[in-house]
Coordinates of C-alpha atoms and ligand atoms in Angstrom, one line a residue:
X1 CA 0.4 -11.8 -34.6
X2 CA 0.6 -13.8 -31.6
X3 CA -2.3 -16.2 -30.6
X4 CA -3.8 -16.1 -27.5
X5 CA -6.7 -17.1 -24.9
X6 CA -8.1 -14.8 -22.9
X7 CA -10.2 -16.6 -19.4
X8 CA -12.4 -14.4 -17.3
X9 CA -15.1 -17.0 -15.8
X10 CA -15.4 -16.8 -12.1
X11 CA -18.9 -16.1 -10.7
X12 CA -18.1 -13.2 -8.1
X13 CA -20.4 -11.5 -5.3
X14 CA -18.4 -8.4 -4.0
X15 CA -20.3 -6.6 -0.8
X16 CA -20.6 -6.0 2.3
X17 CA -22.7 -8.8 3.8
X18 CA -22.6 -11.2 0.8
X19 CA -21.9 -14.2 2.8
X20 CA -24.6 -14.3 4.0
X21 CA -25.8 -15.7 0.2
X22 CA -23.5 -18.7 0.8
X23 CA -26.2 -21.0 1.7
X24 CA -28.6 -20.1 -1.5
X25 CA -25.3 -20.7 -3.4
X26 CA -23.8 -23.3 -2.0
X27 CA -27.3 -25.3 -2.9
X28 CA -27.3 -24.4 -6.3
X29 CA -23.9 -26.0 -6.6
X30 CA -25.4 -28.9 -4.9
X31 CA -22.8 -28.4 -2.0
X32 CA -24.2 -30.4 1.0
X33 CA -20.9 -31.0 2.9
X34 CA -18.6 -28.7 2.8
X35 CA -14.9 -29.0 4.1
X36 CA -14.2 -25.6 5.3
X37 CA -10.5 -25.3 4.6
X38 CA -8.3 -22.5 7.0
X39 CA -5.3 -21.7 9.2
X40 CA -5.1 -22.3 13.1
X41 CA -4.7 -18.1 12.8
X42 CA -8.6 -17.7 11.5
X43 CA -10.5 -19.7 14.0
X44 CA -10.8 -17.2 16.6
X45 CA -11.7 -14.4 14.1
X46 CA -15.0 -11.9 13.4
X47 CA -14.2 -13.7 9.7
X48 CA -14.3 -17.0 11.0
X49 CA -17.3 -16.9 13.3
X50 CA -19.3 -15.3 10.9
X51 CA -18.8 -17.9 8.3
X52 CA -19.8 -20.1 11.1
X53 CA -23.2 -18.9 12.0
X54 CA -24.0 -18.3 8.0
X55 CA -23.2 -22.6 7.5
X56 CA -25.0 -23.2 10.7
X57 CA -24.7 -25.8 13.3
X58 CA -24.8 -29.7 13.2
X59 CA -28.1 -29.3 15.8
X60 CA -29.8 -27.7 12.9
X61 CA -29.2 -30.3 10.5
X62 CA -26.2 -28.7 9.0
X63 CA -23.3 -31.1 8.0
X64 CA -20.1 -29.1 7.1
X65 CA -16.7 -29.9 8.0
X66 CA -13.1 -28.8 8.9
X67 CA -10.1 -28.5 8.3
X68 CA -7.6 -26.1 9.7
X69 CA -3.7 -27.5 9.7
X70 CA -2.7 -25.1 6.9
X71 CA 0.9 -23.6 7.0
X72 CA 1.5 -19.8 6.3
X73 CA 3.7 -21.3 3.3
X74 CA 1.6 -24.0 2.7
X75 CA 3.9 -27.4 2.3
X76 CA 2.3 -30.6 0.1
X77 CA 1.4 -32.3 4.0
X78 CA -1.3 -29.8 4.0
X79 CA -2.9 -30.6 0.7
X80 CA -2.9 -34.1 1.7
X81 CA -4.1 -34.2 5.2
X82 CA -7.2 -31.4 3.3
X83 CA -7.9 -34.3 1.2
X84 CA -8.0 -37.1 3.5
X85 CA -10.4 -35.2 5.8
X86 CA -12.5 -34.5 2.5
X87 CA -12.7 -38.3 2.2
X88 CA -12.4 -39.3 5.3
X89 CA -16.3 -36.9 6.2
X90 CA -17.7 -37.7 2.8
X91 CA -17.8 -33.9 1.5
X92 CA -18.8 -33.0 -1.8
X93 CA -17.2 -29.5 -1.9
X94 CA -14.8 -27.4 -0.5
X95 CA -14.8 -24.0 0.9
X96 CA -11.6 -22.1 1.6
X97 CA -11.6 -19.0 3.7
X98 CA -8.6 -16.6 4.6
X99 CA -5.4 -15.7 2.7
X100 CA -3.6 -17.3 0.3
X101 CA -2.6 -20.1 1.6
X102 CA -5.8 -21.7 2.9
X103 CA -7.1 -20.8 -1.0
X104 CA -4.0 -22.7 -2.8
X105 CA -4.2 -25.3 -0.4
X106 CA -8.1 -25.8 -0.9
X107 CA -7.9 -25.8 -4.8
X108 CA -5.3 -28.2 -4.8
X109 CA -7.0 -30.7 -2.3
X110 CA -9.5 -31.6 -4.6
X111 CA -7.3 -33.1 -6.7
X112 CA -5.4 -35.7 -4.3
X113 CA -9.3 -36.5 -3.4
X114 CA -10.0 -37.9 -7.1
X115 CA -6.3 -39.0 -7.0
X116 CA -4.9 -40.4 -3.7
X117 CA -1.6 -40.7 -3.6
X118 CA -1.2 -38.4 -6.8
X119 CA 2.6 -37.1 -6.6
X120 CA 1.6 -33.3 -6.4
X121 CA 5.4 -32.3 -8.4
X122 CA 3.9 -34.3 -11.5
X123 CA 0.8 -32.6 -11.9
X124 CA 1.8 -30.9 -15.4
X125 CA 1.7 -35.1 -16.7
X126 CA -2.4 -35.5 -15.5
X127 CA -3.9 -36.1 -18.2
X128 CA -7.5 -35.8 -17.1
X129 CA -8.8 -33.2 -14.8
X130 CA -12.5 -34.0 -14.9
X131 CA -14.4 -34.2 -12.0
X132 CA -13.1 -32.2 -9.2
X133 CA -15.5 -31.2 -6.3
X134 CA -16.5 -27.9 -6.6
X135 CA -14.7 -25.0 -4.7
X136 CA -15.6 -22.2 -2.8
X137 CA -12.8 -19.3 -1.7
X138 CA -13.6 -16.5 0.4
X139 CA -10.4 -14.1 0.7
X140 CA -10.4 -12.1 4.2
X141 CA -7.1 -10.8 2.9
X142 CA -6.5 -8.8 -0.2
X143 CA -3.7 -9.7 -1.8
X144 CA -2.9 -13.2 -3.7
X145 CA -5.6 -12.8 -6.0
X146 CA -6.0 -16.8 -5.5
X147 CA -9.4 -16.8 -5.2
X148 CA -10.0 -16.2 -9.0
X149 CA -6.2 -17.8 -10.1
X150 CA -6.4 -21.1 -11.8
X151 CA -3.3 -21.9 -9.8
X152 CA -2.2 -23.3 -6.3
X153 CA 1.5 -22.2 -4.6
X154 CA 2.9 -24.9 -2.4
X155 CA 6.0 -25.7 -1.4
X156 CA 7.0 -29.4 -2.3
X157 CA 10.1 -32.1 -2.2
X158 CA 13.5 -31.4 -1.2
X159 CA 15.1 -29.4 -1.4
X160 CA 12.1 -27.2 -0.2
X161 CA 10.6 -25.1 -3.5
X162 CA 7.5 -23.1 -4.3
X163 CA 6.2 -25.2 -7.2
X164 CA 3.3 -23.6 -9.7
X165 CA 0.7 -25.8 -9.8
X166 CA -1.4 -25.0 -12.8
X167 CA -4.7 -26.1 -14.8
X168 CA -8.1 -24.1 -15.5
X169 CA -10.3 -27.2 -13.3
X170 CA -8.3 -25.4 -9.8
X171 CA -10.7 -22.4 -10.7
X172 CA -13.6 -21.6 -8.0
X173 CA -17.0 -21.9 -9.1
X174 CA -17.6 -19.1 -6.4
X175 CA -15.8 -16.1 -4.9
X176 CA -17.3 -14.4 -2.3
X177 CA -15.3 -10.6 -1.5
X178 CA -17.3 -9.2 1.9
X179 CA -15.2 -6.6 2.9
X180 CA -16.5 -7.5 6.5
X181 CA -14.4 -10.5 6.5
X182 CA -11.1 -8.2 6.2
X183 CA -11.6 -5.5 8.8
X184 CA -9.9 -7.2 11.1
X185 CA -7.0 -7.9 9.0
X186 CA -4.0 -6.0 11.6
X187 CA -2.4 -3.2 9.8
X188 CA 1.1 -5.1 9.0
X189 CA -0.7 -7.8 7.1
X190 CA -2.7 -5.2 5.2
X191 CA 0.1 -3.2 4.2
X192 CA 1.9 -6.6 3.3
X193 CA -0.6 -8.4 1.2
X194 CA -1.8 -5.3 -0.5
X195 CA 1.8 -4.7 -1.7
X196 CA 1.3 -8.4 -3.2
X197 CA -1.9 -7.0 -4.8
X198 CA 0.2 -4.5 -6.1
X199 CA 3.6 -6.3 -7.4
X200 CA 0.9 -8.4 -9.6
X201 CA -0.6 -5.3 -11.4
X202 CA 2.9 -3.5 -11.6
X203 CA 4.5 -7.5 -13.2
X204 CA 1.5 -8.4 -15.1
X205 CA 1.0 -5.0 -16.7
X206 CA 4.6 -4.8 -17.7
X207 CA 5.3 -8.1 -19.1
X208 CA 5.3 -8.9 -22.7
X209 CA 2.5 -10.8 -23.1
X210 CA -0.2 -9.4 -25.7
X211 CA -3.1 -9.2 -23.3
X212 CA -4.5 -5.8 -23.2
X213 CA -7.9 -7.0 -21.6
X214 CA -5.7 -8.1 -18.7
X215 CA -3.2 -4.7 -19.3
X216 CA -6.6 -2.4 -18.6
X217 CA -7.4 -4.1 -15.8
X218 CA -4.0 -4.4 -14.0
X219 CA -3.9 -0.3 -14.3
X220 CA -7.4 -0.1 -12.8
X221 CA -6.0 -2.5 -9.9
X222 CA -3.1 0.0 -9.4
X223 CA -5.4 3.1 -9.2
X224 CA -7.3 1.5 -6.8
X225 CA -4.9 -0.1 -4.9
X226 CA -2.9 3.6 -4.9
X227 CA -6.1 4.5 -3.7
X228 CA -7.7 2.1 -1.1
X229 CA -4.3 0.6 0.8
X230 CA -3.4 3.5 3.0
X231 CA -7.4 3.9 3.8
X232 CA -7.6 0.0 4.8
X233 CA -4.0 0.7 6.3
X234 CA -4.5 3.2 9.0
X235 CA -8.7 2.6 9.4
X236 CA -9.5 -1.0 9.4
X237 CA -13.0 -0.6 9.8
X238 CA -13.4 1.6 6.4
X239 CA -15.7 -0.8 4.2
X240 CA -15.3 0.9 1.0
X241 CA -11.6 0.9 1.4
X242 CA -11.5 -2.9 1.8
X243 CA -14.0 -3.5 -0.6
X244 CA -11.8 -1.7 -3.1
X245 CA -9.0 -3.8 -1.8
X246 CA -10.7 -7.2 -2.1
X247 CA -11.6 -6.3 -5.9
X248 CA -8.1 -5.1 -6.7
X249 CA -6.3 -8.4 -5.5
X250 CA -8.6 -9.9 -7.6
X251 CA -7.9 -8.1 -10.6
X252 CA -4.1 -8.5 -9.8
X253 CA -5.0 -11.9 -9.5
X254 CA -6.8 -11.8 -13.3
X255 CA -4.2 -9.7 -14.7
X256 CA -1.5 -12.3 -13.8
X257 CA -3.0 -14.9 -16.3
X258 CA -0.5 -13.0 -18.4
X259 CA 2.1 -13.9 -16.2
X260 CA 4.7 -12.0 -13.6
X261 CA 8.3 -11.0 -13.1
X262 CA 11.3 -11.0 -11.4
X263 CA 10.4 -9.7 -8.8
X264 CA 8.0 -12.6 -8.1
X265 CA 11.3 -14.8 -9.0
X266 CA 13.1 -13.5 -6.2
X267 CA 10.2 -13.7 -3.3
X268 CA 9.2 -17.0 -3.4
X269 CA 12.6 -18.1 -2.1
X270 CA 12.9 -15.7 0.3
X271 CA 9.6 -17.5 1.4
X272 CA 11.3 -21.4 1.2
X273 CA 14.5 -20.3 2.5
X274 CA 14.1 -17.9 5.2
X275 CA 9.9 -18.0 5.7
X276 CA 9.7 -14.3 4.9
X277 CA 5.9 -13.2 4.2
X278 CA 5.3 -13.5 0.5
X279 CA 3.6 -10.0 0.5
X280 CA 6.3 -8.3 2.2
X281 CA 8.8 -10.0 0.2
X282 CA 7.6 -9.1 -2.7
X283 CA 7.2 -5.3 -1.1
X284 CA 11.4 -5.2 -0.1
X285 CA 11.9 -6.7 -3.4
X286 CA 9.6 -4.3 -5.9
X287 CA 11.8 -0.9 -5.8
X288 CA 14.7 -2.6 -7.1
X289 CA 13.1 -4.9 -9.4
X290 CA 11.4 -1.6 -11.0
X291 CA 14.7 -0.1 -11.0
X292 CA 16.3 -3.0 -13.1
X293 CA 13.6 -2.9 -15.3
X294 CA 13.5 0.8 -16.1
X295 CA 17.4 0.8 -16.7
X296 CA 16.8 -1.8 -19.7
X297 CA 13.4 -0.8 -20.9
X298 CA 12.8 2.9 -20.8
X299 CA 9.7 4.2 -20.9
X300 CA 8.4 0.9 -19.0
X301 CA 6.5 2.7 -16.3
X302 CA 5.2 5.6 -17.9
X303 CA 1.6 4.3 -17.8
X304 CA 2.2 2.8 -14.8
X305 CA 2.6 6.3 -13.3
X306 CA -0.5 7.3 -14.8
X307 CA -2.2 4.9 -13.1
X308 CA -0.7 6.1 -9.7
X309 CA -2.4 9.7 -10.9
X310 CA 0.7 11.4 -12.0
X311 CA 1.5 14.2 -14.4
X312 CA 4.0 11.9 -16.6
X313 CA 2.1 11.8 -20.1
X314 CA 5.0 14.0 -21.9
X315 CA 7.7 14.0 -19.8
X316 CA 10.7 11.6 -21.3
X317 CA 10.5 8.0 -20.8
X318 CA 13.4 8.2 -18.0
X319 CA 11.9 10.9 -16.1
X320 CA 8.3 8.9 -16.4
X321 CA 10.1 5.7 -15.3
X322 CA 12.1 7.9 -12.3
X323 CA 9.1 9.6 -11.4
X324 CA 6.5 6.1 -11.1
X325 CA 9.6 4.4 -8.9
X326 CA 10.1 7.2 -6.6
X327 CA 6.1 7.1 -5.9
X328 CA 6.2 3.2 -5.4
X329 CA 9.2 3.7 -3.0
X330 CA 7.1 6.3 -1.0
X331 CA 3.8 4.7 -1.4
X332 CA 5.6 1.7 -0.1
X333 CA 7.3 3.6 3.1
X334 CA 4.2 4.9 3.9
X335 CA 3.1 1.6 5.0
X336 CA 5.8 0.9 6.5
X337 CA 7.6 -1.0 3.7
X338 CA 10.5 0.5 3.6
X339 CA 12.8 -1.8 5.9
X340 CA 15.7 -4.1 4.1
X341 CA 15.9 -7.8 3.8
X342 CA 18.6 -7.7 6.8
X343 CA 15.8 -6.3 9.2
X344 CA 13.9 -9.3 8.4
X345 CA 16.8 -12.3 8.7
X346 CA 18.1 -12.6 5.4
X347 CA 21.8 -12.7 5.8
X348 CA 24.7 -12.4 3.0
X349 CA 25.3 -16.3 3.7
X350 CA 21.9 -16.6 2.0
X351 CA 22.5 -15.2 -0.8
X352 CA 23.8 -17.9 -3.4
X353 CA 20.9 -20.2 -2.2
X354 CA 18.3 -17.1 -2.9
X355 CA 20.1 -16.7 -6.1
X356 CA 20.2 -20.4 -7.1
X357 CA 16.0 -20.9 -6.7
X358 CA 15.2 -17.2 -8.1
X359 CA 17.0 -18.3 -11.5
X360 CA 15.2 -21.7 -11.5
X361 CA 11.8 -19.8 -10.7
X362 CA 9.3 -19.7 -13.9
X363 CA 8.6 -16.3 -13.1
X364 CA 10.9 -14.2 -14.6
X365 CA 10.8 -16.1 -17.8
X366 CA 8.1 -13.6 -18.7
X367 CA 10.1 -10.5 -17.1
X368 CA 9.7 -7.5 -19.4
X369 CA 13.4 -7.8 -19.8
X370 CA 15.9 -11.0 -19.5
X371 CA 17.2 -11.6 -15.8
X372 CA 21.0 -14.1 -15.3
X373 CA 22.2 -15.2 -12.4
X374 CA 24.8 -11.9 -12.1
X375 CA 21.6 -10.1 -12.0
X376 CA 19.4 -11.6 -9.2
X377 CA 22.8 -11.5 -7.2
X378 CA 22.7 -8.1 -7.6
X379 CA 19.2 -7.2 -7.1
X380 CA 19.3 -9.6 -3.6
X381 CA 22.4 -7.3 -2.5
X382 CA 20.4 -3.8 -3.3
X383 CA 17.2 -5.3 -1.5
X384 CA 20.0 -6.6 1.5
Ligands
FE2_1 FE1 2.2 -12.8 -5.4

C-alpha cells in the first residue's frame, strides 16, 4: 500500500458579498499593511474598486499598498519588483486579487522578502521556509485554482520556462471566493479559465495517484463545472453560476495536489513560447490529450462521464471513454473552444520547441499513461 499525505487547510469564505469581511479578517491575521498585489488589467474594474472601498482610504487612517506590474505569464521580474515594494512600504502581508497570475506572483513574493536576492530556480534547496508574511488571494477568475494551491507558476531564466515552484508555507491563510468579483469577467476569459478549472479535475481525477479524497472531489468540480460554465458563459451577471465556478476552480485547484497530465505538459509552453492563454491552451489541448489517454487506458473516462451526467455505467469501457470525449469536445465548442492551435499563432516551425519543453515539463510524469517525445509531436500536430 502506498503512503500518502492528504492537505486540506485553507480557511475559505465563499459568497456573495464576503469581502466585505476582509477588514475583521485581515485584523485577526494581524495584517496592518497590506500590499495589494494585481495586473494593470484589474485596476479599472467593479473587482478592483470594490476591494478598494472595503480596505479604505489613506485619509481614514488606512495604510495598504500596491503593487500592479504583474505579467499575464508572470516572469521572475514580477516576483521581485512585488517584493521590493513589500519592503520598500514596510507591509506585513500580502493580498493578491485577480487571476492566476497576480495569486502565483503574490505567494511567491513573500519569499524573496525574507530572502532578497534568493535565486527563485533554486527554491527546491531552501531549507527553511519559516516566517513568511501571511497571504491573502482573492480569485475574480475561476480557473487556476491558485488561490488554495501550495504552488506559484512563473516563468524563469533562459531559455524562458514555466518552473513549479513548490512548498506548503506558499499556502493562503485566507481565500475569499465573492462571486461579485467575477461578473465582470468578459465571456472569452470565462470560457477560457473555466476550461483550466476543468483540465485540472479531468488530469487530477485520472492520474494514478491513490488519493480518493481528492478523486471525489475532482468529479464534484466536473459536475459543477459541466453545470455552472455555460450559465457564467452566456449571463455574466448569474451569481449562483459564478459562485459555483469560483468553488469548482478551487476544488480543481485541491484535487491537483495529486498531480496533473499531459495535457498540462503541453500548455505551459504553448504559454513560454508563443504567450497563448494558459486556460485556452489547455482547452485546444484537452480533446486530444483525452483521446491519447483513452487509446492506452480503456475505461479511463467512464466515471468521468458520469460526472458530466451521462448514461455510461454499463456500456463498455470504449464506448464510456468515446462517449465522455465527444461531450468534452461539445461542451468545449459550446464555448467557443473549438478553434485549432493555427487560429491562435502556433505554426509547424514551432513545433520541435513545443515538443522539447512539453517532455522536460514535470507534469506528465504523473500522466495516467507514459507520454515520449514521438508522442507530444503527435498530439501538437492533432491540436495544430
Ligand atoms: Fe492549469
Amino acid at each position: 500500500m502506498s503512503l500518502a499525505t492528504f492537505s486540506f487547510p485553507t480557511t475559505t469564505l465563499f459568497g456573495a458579498g464576503t469581502l466585505a469581511e476582509l477588514p475583521r479578517r485581515l485584523d485577526a491575521l494581524r495584517i496592518r499593511r497590506p500590499l495589494l498585489v494585481t495586473d494593470p488589467g484589474l485596476l479599472s474594474t467593479e473587482a478592483f474598486q470594490r476591494l478598494d472601498q472595503t480596505l479604505g482610504s489613506k485619509e481614514q487612517g488606512k495604510s495598504w499598498f500596491l503593487y500592479y506590474g504583474v505579467h499575464p505569464n508572470p516572469v521572475e521580474r514580477d516576483v521581485i519588483q512585488a517584493a521590493e515594494a513589500f519592503r520598500a512600504a514596510q507591509c506585513d502581508g500580502v493580498i493578491s486579487i485577480g487571476g492566476g497570475s497576480p495569486l502565483d506572483v503574490g505567494k511567491a513574493a513573500r519569499l524573496l522578502v525574507r530572502r532578497p536576492g534568493f535565486d527563485l530556480a533554486k527554491f527546491y534547496a531552501e531549507p527553511d521556509w519559516s516566517g513568511l508574511a501571511p497571504f491573502v488571494a482573492v480569485p475574480t477568475t475561476a480557473g487556476t485554482g491558485s488561490e488554495v494551491g501550495r504552488s506559484s507558476v512563473i516563468t524563469l531564466g533562459a531559455p524562458k520556462r514555466k518552473s513549479v515552484i513548490f512548498h506548503p508555507q506558499l499556502l493562503a491563510k485566507l481565500v475569499i471566493l465573492d462571486p461579485g468579483l467575477s461578473r465582470g469577467l468578459p465571456p472569452k476569459l470565462t470560457a477560457a479559465t473555466g476550461a483550466d478549472a476543468l483540465t485540472h479535475c479531468i488530469e487530477s481525477f485520472t492520474c494514478p495517484v491513490f488519493h480518493p479524497m481528492c478523486d471525489g472531489i475532482a468529479l464534484e468540480g466536473i459536475r459543477l463545472i459541466v453545470e455552472a460554465l455555460p450559465r457564467a458563459w452566456r449571463e455574466g451577471d448569474d451569481l449562483d453560476a459564478r459562485g459555483k465556478m469560483l468553488v469548482a476552480a478551487a476544488m480543481g485547484g485541491v484535487a491537483f495536489q495529486k498531480d496533473l497530465g499531459v495535457v498540462h505538459s503541453m500548455a505551459h509552453p504553448l504559454s513560454t513560447l508563443c504567450g497563448m492563454h494558459h486556460g485556452l491552451a489547455n482547452a485546444l489541448c484537452l480533446v486530444a490529450g483525452m483521446k491519447f489517454c483513452a487509446e492506452r487506458k480503456p475505461g479511463i473516462y467512464r466515471r468521468v462521464g458520469l460526472a458530466c451526467g451521462l448514461d455510461v455505467l454499463k456500456c463498455s469501457d470504449a464506448q464510456a471513454d468515446q462517449r465522455a470525449i465527444s461531450f468534452i469536445a461539445d461542451f468545449l465548442a459550446g464555448l467557443g473552444l473549438n478553434t485549432k492551435l493555427r487560429d491562435h499563432g502556433v505554426k509547424p516551425e514551432h513545433l520541435d520547441a513545443l515538443v522539447g519543453q512539453a517532455l522536460e515539463d514535470p507534469c506528465h510524469k504523473t500522466n495516467a499513461v507514459p507520454v515520449t517525445r514521438e508522442d507530444f509531436a503527435n498530439l501538437y500536430r492533432e491540436a495544430l
